[in-house]
Short mmCIF file of C-alpha atoms in Angstrom, two decimals:
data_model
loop_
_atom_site.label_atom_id
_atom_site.label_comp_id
_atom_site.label_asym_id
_atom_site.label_seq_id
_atom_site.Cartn_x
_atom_site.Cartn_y
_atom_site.Cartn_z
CA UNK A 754 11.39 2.53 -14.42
CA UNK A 755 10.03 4.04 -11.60
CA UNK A 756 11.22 2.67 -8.87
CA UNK A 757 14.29 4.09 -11.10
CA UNK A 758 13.00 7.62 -11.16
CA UNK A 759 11.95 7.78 -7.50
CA UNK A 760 15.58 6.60 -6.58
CA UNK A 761 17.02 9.23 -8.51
CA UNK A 762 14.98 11.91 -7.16
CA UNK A 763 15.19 10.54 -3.76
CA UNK A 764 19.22 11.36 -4.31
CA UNK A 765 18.91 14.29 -5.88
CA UNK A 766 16.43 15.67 -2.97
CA UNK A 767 19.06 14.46 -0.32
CA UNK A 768 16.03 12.21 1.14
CA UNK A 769 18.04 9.82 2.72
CA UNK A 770 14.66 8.13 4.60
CA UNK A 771 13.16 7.56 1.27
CA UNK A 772 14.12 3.83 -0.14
CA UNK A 773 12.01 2.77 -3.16
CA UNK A 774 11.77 -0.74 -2.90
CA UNK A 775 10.45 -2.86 -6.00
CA UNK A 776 8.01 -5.64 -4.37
CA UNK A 777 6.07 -8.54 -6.03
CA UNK A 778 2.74 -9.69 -6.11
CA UNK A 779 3.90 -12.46 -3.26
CA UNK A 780 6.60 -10.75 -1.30
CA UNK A 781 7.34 -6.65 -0.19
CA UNK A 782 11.05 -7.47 0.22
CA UNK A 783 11.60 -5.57 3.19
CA UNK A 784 12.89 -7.08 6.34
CA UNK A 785 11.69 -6.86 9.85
CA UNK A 786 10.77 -3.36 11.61
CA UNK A 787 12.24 -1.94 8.87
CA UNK A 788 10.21 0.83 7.78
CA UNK A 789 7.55 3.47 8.82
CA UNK A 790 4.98 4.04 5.92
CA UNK A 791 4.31 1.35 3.03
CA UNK A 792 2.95 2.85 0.19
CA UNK A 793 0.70 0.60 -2.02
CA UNK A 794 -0.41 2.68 -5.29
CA UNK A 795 -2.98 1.02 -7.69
CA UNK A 796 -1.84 -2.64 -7.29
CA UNK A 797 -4.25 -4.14 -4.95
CA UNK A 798 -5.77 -5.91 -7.62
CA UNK A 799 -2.31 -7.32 -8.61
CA UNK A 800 -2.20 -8.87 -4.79
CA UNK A 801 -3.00 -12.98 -5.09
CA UNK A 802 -2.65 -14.03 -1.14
CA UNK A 803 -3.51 -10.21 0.21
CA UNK A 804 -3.74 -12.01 3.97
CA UNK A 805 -0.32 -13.44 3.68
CA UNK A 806 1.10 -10.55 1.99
CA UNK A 807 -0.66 -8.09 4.60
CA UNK A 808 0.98 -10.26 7.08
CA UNK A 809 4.65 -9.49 5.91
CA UNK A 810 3.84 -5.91 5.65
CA UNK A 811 2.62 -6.15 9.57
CA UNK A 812 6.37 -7.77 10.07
CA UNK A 813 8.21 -4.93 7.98
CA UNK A 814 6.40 -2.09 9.87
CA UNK A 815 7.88 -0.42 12.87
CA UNK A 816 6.53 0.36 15.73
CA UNK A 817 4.13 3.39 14.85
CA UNK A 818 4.29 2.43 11.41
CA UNK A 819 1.69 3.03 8.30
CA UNK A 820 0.62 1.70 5.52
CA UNK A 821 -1.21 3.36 2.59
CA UNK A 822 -3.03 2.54 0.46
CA UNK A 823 -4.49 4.19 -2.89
CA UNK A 824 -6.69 2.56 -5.31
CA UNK A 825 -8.47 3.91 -8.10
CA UNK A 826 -12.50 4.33 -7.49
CA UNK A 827 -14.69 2.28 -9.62
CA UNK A 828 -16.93 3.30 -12.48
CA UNK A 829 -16.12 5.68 -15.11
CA UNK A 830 -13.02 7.89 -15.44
CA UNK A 831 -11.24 10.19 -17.37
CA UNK A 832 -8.47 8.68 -16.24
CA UNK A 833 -6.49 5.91 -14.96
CA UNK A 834 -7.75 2.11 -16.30
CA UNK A 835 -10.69 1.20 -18.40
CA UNK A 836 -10.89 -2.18 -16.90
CA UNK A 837 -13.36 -2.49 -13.75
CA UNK A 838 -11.25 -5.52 -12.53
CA UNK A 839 -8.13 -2.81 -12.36
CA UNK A 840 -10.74 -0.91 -9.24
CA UNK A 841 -11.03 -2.20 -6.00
CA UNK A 842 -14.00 -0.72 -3.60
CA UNK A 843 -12.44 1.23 -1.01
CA UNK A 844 -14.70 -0.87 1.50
CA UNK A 845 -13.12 -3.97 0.12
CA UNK A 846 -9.52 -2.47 1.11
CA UNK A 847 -10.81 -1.84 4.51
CA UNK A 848 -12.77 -4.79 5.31
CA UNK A 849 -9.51 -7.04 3.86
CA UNK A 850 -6.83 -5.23 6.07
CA UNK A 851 -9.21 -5.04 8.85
CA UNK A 852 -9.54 -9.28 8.81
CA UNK A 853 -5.65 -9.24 9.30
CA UNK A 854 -5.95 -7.06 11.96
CA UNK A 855 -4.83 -3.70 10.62
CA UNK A 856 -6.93 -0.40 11.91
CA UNK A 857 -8.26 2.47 9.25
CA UNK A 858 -7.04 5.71 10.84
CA UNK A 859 -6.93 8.30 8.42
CA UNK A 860 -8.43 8.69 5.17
CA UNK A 861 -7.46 11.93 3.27
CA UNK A 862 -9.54 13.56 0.50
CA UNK A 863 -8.27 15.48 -2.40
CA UNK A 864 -8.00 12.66 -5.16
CA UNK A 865 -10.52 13.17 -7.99
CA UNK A 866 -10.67 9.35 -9.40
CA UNK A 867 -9.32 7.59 -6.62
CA UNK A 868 -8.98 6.99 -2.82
CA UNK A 869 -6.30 7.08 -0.20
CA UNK A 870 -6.62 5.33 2.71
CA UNK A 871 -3.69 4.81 5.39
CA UNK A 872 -4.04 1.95 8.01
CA UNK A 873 -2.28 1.24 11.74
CA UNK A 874 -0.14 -2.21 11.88
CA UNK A 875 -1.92 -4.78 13.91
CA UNK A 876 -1.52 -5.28 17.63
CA UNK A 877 0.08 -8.27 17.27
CA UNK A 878 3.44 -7.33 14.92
CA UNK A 879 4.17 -5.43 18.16
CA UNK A 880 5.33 -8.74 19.49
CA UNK A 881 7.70 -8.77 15.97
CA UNK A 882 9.51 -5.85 16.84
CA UNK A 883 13.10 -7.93 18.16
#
């Protein structure tokens, strides 16, 4: 349903570079050099093979390209799930895409109960881009 609701907005707003895209837990679906930001909200956890998913995100990403990631914090919450396996550690996040070679470059603030962190592709999808 949402991937339903952000295409319809998407075409209402006339945001032609916006393409909601509904993934699974083993592939993104999105071909190679395709995009310029990934946006991963609160399904790390729902990630089996993160290094060989992480992998065809490096493939998908263009040249310059991003992806984010936010995750809810752990502990206690008036919001969001109850269920500590539902929270990842922000340092997990960053030490996992780090080991497949992506680079934390930004991490804004402003989210109460959860994190945002947005990561550089790795060096090496350069070499992907034909």
């Amino acid at each position: 349903n949402l991937v339903a609701h952000l295409r319809e907005r998407a075409e209402a707003e006339k945001t032609s570079n916006v393409v909601p895209v509904l993934a699974s837990r083993d592939t993104p679906r999105l071909a190679r050099s395709s995009v310029d930001l990934v946006l991963l909200v609160d399904t790390w956890h729902h990630l089996d093979h993160r290094r060989d998913y992480l992998g065809l995100l490096a493939r998908a990403l263009k040249p310059g390209g991003r992806v984010a990631v936010v995750e809810w914090k752990p502990g206690p919450a008036p919001v969001g799930p109850k269920e500590e396996d539902h929270k990842v550690p922000r340092e997990q996040v960053i030490r996992e895409m780090e080991a497949t070679g992506f680079r934390l470059v930004a991490e804004p603030v402003g989210l109460p109960w959860q994190y945002h962190l947005q990561f550089a592709r790795p060096p090496a999808a350069a070499g992907n881009d034909r």
